[in-house]
């Protein structure tokens, strides 16, 4: 992706950073503060499919850390920066799963409901500062998400 983007426009430089969003938020923010950022896209997240009571508590904790905590910390940090600049934008990637409860996908859906709710509230609070916030809520897309989310029968599950 980096090569493709840079080939389209020679004035764009893409740098790839690798951080564990369930742990490394302070280090990530320190690194990001070295860049002139005008827009934040909170796209990190993952899900896990299965009965809630049979799930893995550590997976749930990591999912909440990535899908909620990291998104909140980054949104908070960059909201302040964008207010200081007098402009900016935040796109939080939620999911249609955040609009209604989905059995066997309870924690994921709940984290995405949080993303939607937070985004809507931030939109109302930050628009007076010329900081725009939106929540993108895609439906089922052709990615490795379902494979990684332990969904063997994903074609039947979310049609």
PDB file of C-alpha atoms in Angstrom:
ATOM      1  CA  UNK A   1       0.000   0.000   0.000  1.00  0.00           C
ATOM      2  CA  UNK A   2       2.861   2.364   0.864  1.00  0.00           C
ATOM      3  CA  UNK A   3       4.429   1.929  -2.593  1.00  0.00           C
ATOM      4  CA  UNK A   4       1.095   2.358  -4.321  1.00  0.00           C
ATOM      5  CA  UNK A   5       0.233   5.568  -2.477  1.00  0.00           C
ATOM      6  CA  UNK A   6       3.685   7.064  -2.970  1.00  0.00           C
ATOM      7  CA  UNK A   7       3.639   6.191  -6.692  1.00  0.00           C
ATOM      8  CA  UNK A   8       0.383   8.106  -7.158  1.00  0.00           C
ATOM      9  CA  UNK A   9       1.766  11.295  -5.617  1.00  0.00           C
ATOM     10  CA  UNK A  10       5.507  11.902  -5.170  1.00  0.00           C
ATOM     11  CA  UNK A  11       4.756  14.564  -2.524  1.00  0.00           C
ATOM     12  CA  UNK A  12       3.265  11.980  -0.177  1.00  0.00           C
ATOM     13  CA  UNK A  13       5.529  10.098   2.185  1.00  0.00           C
ATOM     14  CA  UNK A  14       4.083   7.072   3.954  1.00  0.00           C
ATOM     15  CA  UNK A  15       5.665   5.787   7.137  1.00  0.00           C
ATOM     16  CA  UNK A  16       4.533   2.550   8.724  1.00  0.00           C
ATOM     17  CA  UNK A  17       4.499   2.328  12.514  1.00  0.00           C
ATOM     18  CA  UNK A  18       3.921  -0.864  14.461  1.00  0.00           C
ATOM     19  CA  UNK A  19       2.502  -0.720  17.981  1.00  0.00           C
ATOM     20  CA  UNK A  20       0.453  -2.999  20.220  1.00  0.00           C
ATOM     21  CA  UNK A  21      -2.656  -0.889  20.759  1.00  0.00           C
ATOM     22  CA  UNK A  22      -3.631  -2.910  23.796  1.00  0.00           C
ATOM     23  CA  UNK A  23      -0.469  -1.716  25.605  1.00  0.00           C
ATOM     24  CA  UNK A  24       1.735   0.841  23.850  1.00  0.00           C
ATOM     25  CA  UNK A  25      -0.474   3.929  23.756  1.00  0.00           C
ATOM     26  CA  UNK A  26       1.964   6.321  25.460  1.00  0.00           C
ATOM     27  CA  UNK A  27       4.805   5.284  23.147  1.00  0.00           C
ATOM     28  CA  UNK A  28       2.549   5.588  20.108  1.00  0.00           C
ATOM     29  CA  UNK A  29       1.379   9.070  21.061  1.00  0.00           C
ATOM     30  CA  UNK A  30       4.970  10.221  21.656  1.00  0.00           C
ATOM     31  CA  UNK A  31       5.895   8.964  18.181  1.00  0.00           C
ATOM     32  CA  UNK A  32       2.818  10.491  16.517  1.00  0.00           C
ATOM     33  CA  UNK A  33       3.497  13.874  18.091  1.00  0.00           C
ATOM     34  CA  UNK A  34       6.499  14.124  15.742  1.00  0.00           C
ATOM     35  CA  UNK A  35       4.155  14.419  12.742  1.00  0.00           C
ATOM     36  CA  UNK A  36       1.858  17.246  11.587  1.00  0.00           C
ATOM     37  CA  UNK A  37      -1.420  15.304  11.753  1.00  0.00           C
ATOM     38  CA  UNK A  38      -4.662  16.913  10.564  1.00  0.00           C
ATOM     39  CA  UNK A  39      -6.880  13.829  10.453  1.00  0.00           C
ATOM     40  CA  UNK A  40      -7.143  10.726  12.604  1.00  0.00           C
ATOM     41  CA  UNK A  41      -8.656   7.484  11.347  1.00  0.00           C
ATOM     42  CA  UNK A  42      -9.247   5.034  14.182  1.00  0.00           C
ATOM     43  CA  UNK A  43      -9.472   1.829  12.157  1.00  0.00           C
ATOM     44  CA  UNK A  44      -7.845  -0.717  14.461  1.00  0.00           C
ATOM     45  CA  UNK A  45     -10.100  -3.326  15.945  1.00  0.00           C
ATOM     46  CA  UNK A  46     -10.965  -6.988  16.032  1.00  0.00           C
ATOM     47  CA  UNK A  47     -13.789  -9.323  16.950  1.00  0.00           C
ATOM     48  CA  UNK A  48     -14.226 -12.801  18.340  1.00  0.00           C
ATOM     49  CA  UNK A  49     -17.169 -15.088  17.596  1.00  0.00           C
ATOM     50  CA  UNK A  50     -18.549 -17.603  20.079  1.00  0.00           C
ATOM     51  CA  UNK A  51     -20.771 -18.005  23.090  1.00  0.00           C
ATOM     52  CA  UNK A  52     -19.968 -15.309  25.625  1.00  0.00           C
ATOM     53  CA  UNK A  53     -19.630 -17.637  28.630  1.00  0.00           C
ATOM     54  CA  UNK A  54     -17.323 -19.976  26.719  1.00  0.00           C
ATOM     55  CA  UNK A  55     -15.101 -17.161  25.480  1.00  0.00           C
ATOM     56  CA  UNK A  56     -11.596 -16.294  26.541  1.00  0.00           C
ATOM     57  CA  UNK A  57     -11.453 -13.477  29.104  1.00  0.00           C
ATOM     58  CA  UNK A  58      -8.040 -12.306  27.817  1.00  0.00           C
ATOM     59  CA  UNK A  59      -9.401 -11.994  24.268  1.00  0.00           C
ATOM     60  CA  UNK A  60     -12.300  -9.909  25.597  1.00  0.00           C
ATOM     61  CA  UNK A  61      -9.912  -7.682  27.579  1.00  0.00           C
ATOM     62  CA  UNK A  62      -7.670  -7.154  24.542  1.00  0.00           C
ATOM     63  CA  UNK A  63     -10.686  -6.451  22.331  1.00  0.00           C
ATOM     64  CA  UNK A  64     -11.941  -3.812  24.755  1.00  0.00           C
ATOM     65  CA  UNK A  65      -8.432  -2.323  24.985  1.00  0.00           C
ATOM     66  CA  UNK A  66      -8.058  -2.043  21.205  1.00  0.00           C
ATOM     67  CA  UNK A  67     -11.634  -1.314  20.133  1.00  0.00           C
ATOM     68  CA  UNK A  68     -12.487   1.106  22.966  1.00  0.00           C
ATOM     69  CA  UNK A  69      -9.513   2.222  25.054  1.00  0.00           C
ATOM     70  CA  UNK A  70      -7.059   2.910  22.214  1.00  0.00           C
ATOM     71  CA  UNK A  71      -9.730   4.668  20.136  1.00  0.00           C
ATOM     72  CA  UNK A  72     -10.731   6.812  23.125  1.00  0.00           C
ATOM     73  CA  UNK A  73      -7.170   7.772  24.052  1.00  0.00           C
ATOM     74  CA  UNK A  74      -6.280   8.684  20.455  1.00  0.00           C
ATOM     75  CA  UNK A  75      -9.527  10.613  19.983  1.00  0.00           C
ATOM     76  CA  UNK A  76      -8.912  12.508  23.234  1.00  0.00           C
ATOM     77  CA  UNK A  77      -5.309  13.339  22.399  1.00  0.00           C
ATOM     78  CA  UNK A  78      -5.991  14.493  18.845  1.00  0.00           C
ATOM     79  CA  UNK A  79      -9.196  16.359  19.747  1.00  0.00           C
ATOM     80  CA  UNK A  80      -7.069  18.638  21.912  1.00  0.00           C
ATOM     81  CA  UNK A  81      -4.456  19.044  19.152  1.00  0.00           C
ATOM     82  CA  UNK A  82      -7.112  19.784  16.516  1.00  0.00           C
ATOM     83  CA  UNK A  83      -8.852  22.339  18.757  1.00  0.00           C
ATOM     84  CA  UNK A  84      -5.485  24.115  19.200  1.00  0.00           C
ATOM     85  CA  UNK A  85      -5.057  24.189  15.384  1.00  0.00           C
ATOM     86  CA  UNK A  86      -8.640  25.284  14.839  1.00  0.00           C
ATOM     87  CA  UNK A  87      -9.299  22.406  12.449  1.00  0.00           C
ATOM     88  CA  UNK A  88      -9.080  18.652  12.060  1.00  0.00           C
ATOM     89  CA  UNK A  89     -11.043  15.509  11.542  1.00  0.00           C
ATOM     90  CA  UNK A  90     -11.602  12.174  13.224  1.00  0.00           C
ATOM     91  CA  UNK A  91     -13.079   9.112  11.558  1.00  0.00           C
ATOM     92  CA  UNK A  92     -13.863   6.293  13.960  1.00  0.00           C
ATOM     93  CA  UNK A  93     -14.517   2.947  12.303  1.00  0.00           C
ATOM     94  CA  UNK A  94     -17.417   1.194  13.956  1.00  0.00           C
ATOM     95  CA  UNK A  95     -19.618  -1.502  12.476  1.00  0.00           C
ATOM     96  CA  UNK A  96     -23.255  -2.185  11.753  1.00  0.00           C
ATOM     97  CA  UNK A  97     -22.783  -4.718  14.574  1.00  0.00           C
ATOM     98  CA  UNK A  98     -22.854  -1.717  16.923  1.00  0.00           C
ATOM     99  CA  UNK A  99     -26.474  -0.895  16.090  1.00  0.00           C
ATOM    100  CA  UNK A 100     -28.070  -4.050  17.482  1.00  0.00           C
ATOM    101  CA  UNK A 101     -27.088  -6.967  19.730  1.00  0.00           C
ATOM    102  CA  UNK A 102     -25.660 -10.001  17.953  1.00  0.00           C
ATOM    103  CA  UNK A 103     -25.597 -13.277  19.883  1.00  0.00           C
ATOM    104  CA  UNK A 104     -22.182 -14.950  19.790  1.00  0.00           C
ATOM    105  CA  UNK A 105     -20.644 -11.580  18.931  1.00  0.00           C
ATOM    106  CA  UNK A 106     -21.689  -9.803  22.132  1.00  0.00           C
ATOM    107  CA  UNK A 107     -18.448  -8.107  23.166  1.00  0.00           C
ATOM    108  CA  UNK A 108     -17.531  -7.021  19.639  1.00  0.00           C
ATOM    109  CA  UNK A 109     -20.984  -5.519  19.060  1.00  0.00           C
ATOM    110  CA  UNK A 110     -20.851  -3.750  22.413  1.00  0.00           C
ATOM    111  CA  UNK A 111     -17.450  -2.225  21.616  1.00  0.00           C
ATOM    112  CA  UNK A 112     -18.753  -0.958  18.278  1.00  0.00           C
ATOM    113  CA  UNK A 113     -21.865   0.513  19.969  1.00  0.00           C
ATOM    114  CA  UNK A 114     -19.420   2.461  22.136  1.00  0.00           C
ATOM    115  CA  UNK A 115     -17.585   3.702  19.027  1.00  0.00           C
ATOM    116  CA  UNK A 116     -20.850   4.958  17.536  1.00  0.00           C
ATOM    117  CA  UNK A 117     -21.998   6.631  20.738  1.00  0.00           C
ATOM    118  CA  UNK A 118     -18.651   8.298  21.438  1.00  0.00           C
ATOM    119  CA  UNK A 119     -18.351   9.516  17.848  1.00  0.00           C
ATOM    120  CA  UNK A 120     -21.809  11.062  17.884  1.00  0.00           C
ATOM    121  CA  UNK A 121     -21.111  12.852  21.165  1.00  0.00           C
ATOM    122  CA  UNK A 122     -17.720  14.117  19.958  1.00  0.00           C
ATOM    123  CA  UNK A 123     -19.296  15.361  16.726  1.00  0.00           C
ATOM    124  CA  UNK A 124     -21.686  17.500  18.800  1.00  0.00           C
ATOM    125  CA  UNK A 125     -18.966  18.799  21.122  1.00  0.00           C
ATOM    126  CA  UNK A 126     -16.183  19.471  18.624  1.00  0.00           C
ATOM    127  CA  UNK A 127     -18.005  20.973  15.639  1.00  0.00           C
ATOM    128  CA  UNK A 128     -17.873  24.452  17.219  1.00  0.00           C
ATOM    129  CA  UNK A 129     -14.057  24.132  17.093  1.00  0.00           C
ATOM    130  CA  UNK A 130     -14.030  23.227  13.376  1.00  0.00           C
ATOM    131  CA  UNK A 131     -13.118  19.631  14.275  1.00  0.00           C
ATOM    132  CA  UNK A 132     -15.236  17.170  12.345  1.00  0.00           C
ATOM    133  CA  UNK A 133     -16.042  13.704  13.704  1.00  0.00           C
ATOM    134  CA  UNK A 134     -17.816  10.832  12.020  1.00  0.00           C
ATOM    135  CA  UNK A 135     -18.383   7.154  12.611  1.00  0.00           C
ATOM    136  CA  UNK A 136     -18.011   4.872   9.623  1.00  0.00           C
ATOM    137  CA  UNK A 137     -20.127   1.746  10.151  1.00  0.00           C
ATOM    138  CA  UNK A 138     -19.418  -0.814   7.431  1.00  0.00           C
ATOM    139  CA  UNK A 139     -21.330  -4.035   7.076  1.00  0.00           C
ATOM    140  CA  UNK A 140     -19.851  -7.346   6.069  1.00  0.00           C
ATOM    141  CA  UNK A 141     -16.803  -6.775   3.893  1.00  0.00           C
ATOM    142  CA  UNK A 142     -14.480  -9.157   2.116  1.00  0.00           C
ATOM    143  CA  UNK A 143     -11.482  -9.179   4.453  1.00  0.00           C
ATOM    144  CA  UNK A 144      -9.788 -11.677   6.749  1.00  0.00           C
ATOM    145  CA  UNK A 145     -11.832 -10.292   9.671  1.00  0.00           C
ATOM    146  CA  UNK A 146     -14.181 -13.276   9.837  1.00  0.00           C
ATOM    147  CA  UNK A 147     -11.355 -15.787   9.611  1.00  0.00           C
ATOM    148  CA  UNK A 148      -9.515 -14.057  12.443  1.00  0.00           C
ATOM    149  CA  UNK A 149     -12.719 -13.718  14.470  1.00  0.00           C
ATOM    150  CA  UNK A 150     -13.174 -17.502  14.730  1.00  0.00           C
ATOM    151  CA  UNK A 151     -16.183 -17.541  12.410  1.00  0.00           C
ATOM    152  CA  UNK A 152     -16.132 -20.823  10.523  1.00  0.00           C
ATOM    153  CA  UNK A 153     -19.598 -20.291   9.030  1.00  0.00           C
ATOM    154  CA  UNK A 154     -19.512 -16.545   8.521  1.00  0.00           C
ATOM    155  CA  UNK A 155     -21.370 -16.747   5.191  1.00  0.00           C
ATOM    156  CA  UNK A 156     -24.382 -18.224   6.982  1.00  0.00           C
ATOM    157  CA  UNK A 157     -24.070 -16.103  10.092  1.00  0.00           C
ATOM    158  CA  UNK A 158     -24.318 -12.566   8.752  1.00  0.00           C
ATOM    159  CA  UNK A 159     -26.375 -12.791   5.563  1.00  0.00           C
TER     160      UNK A 159
END
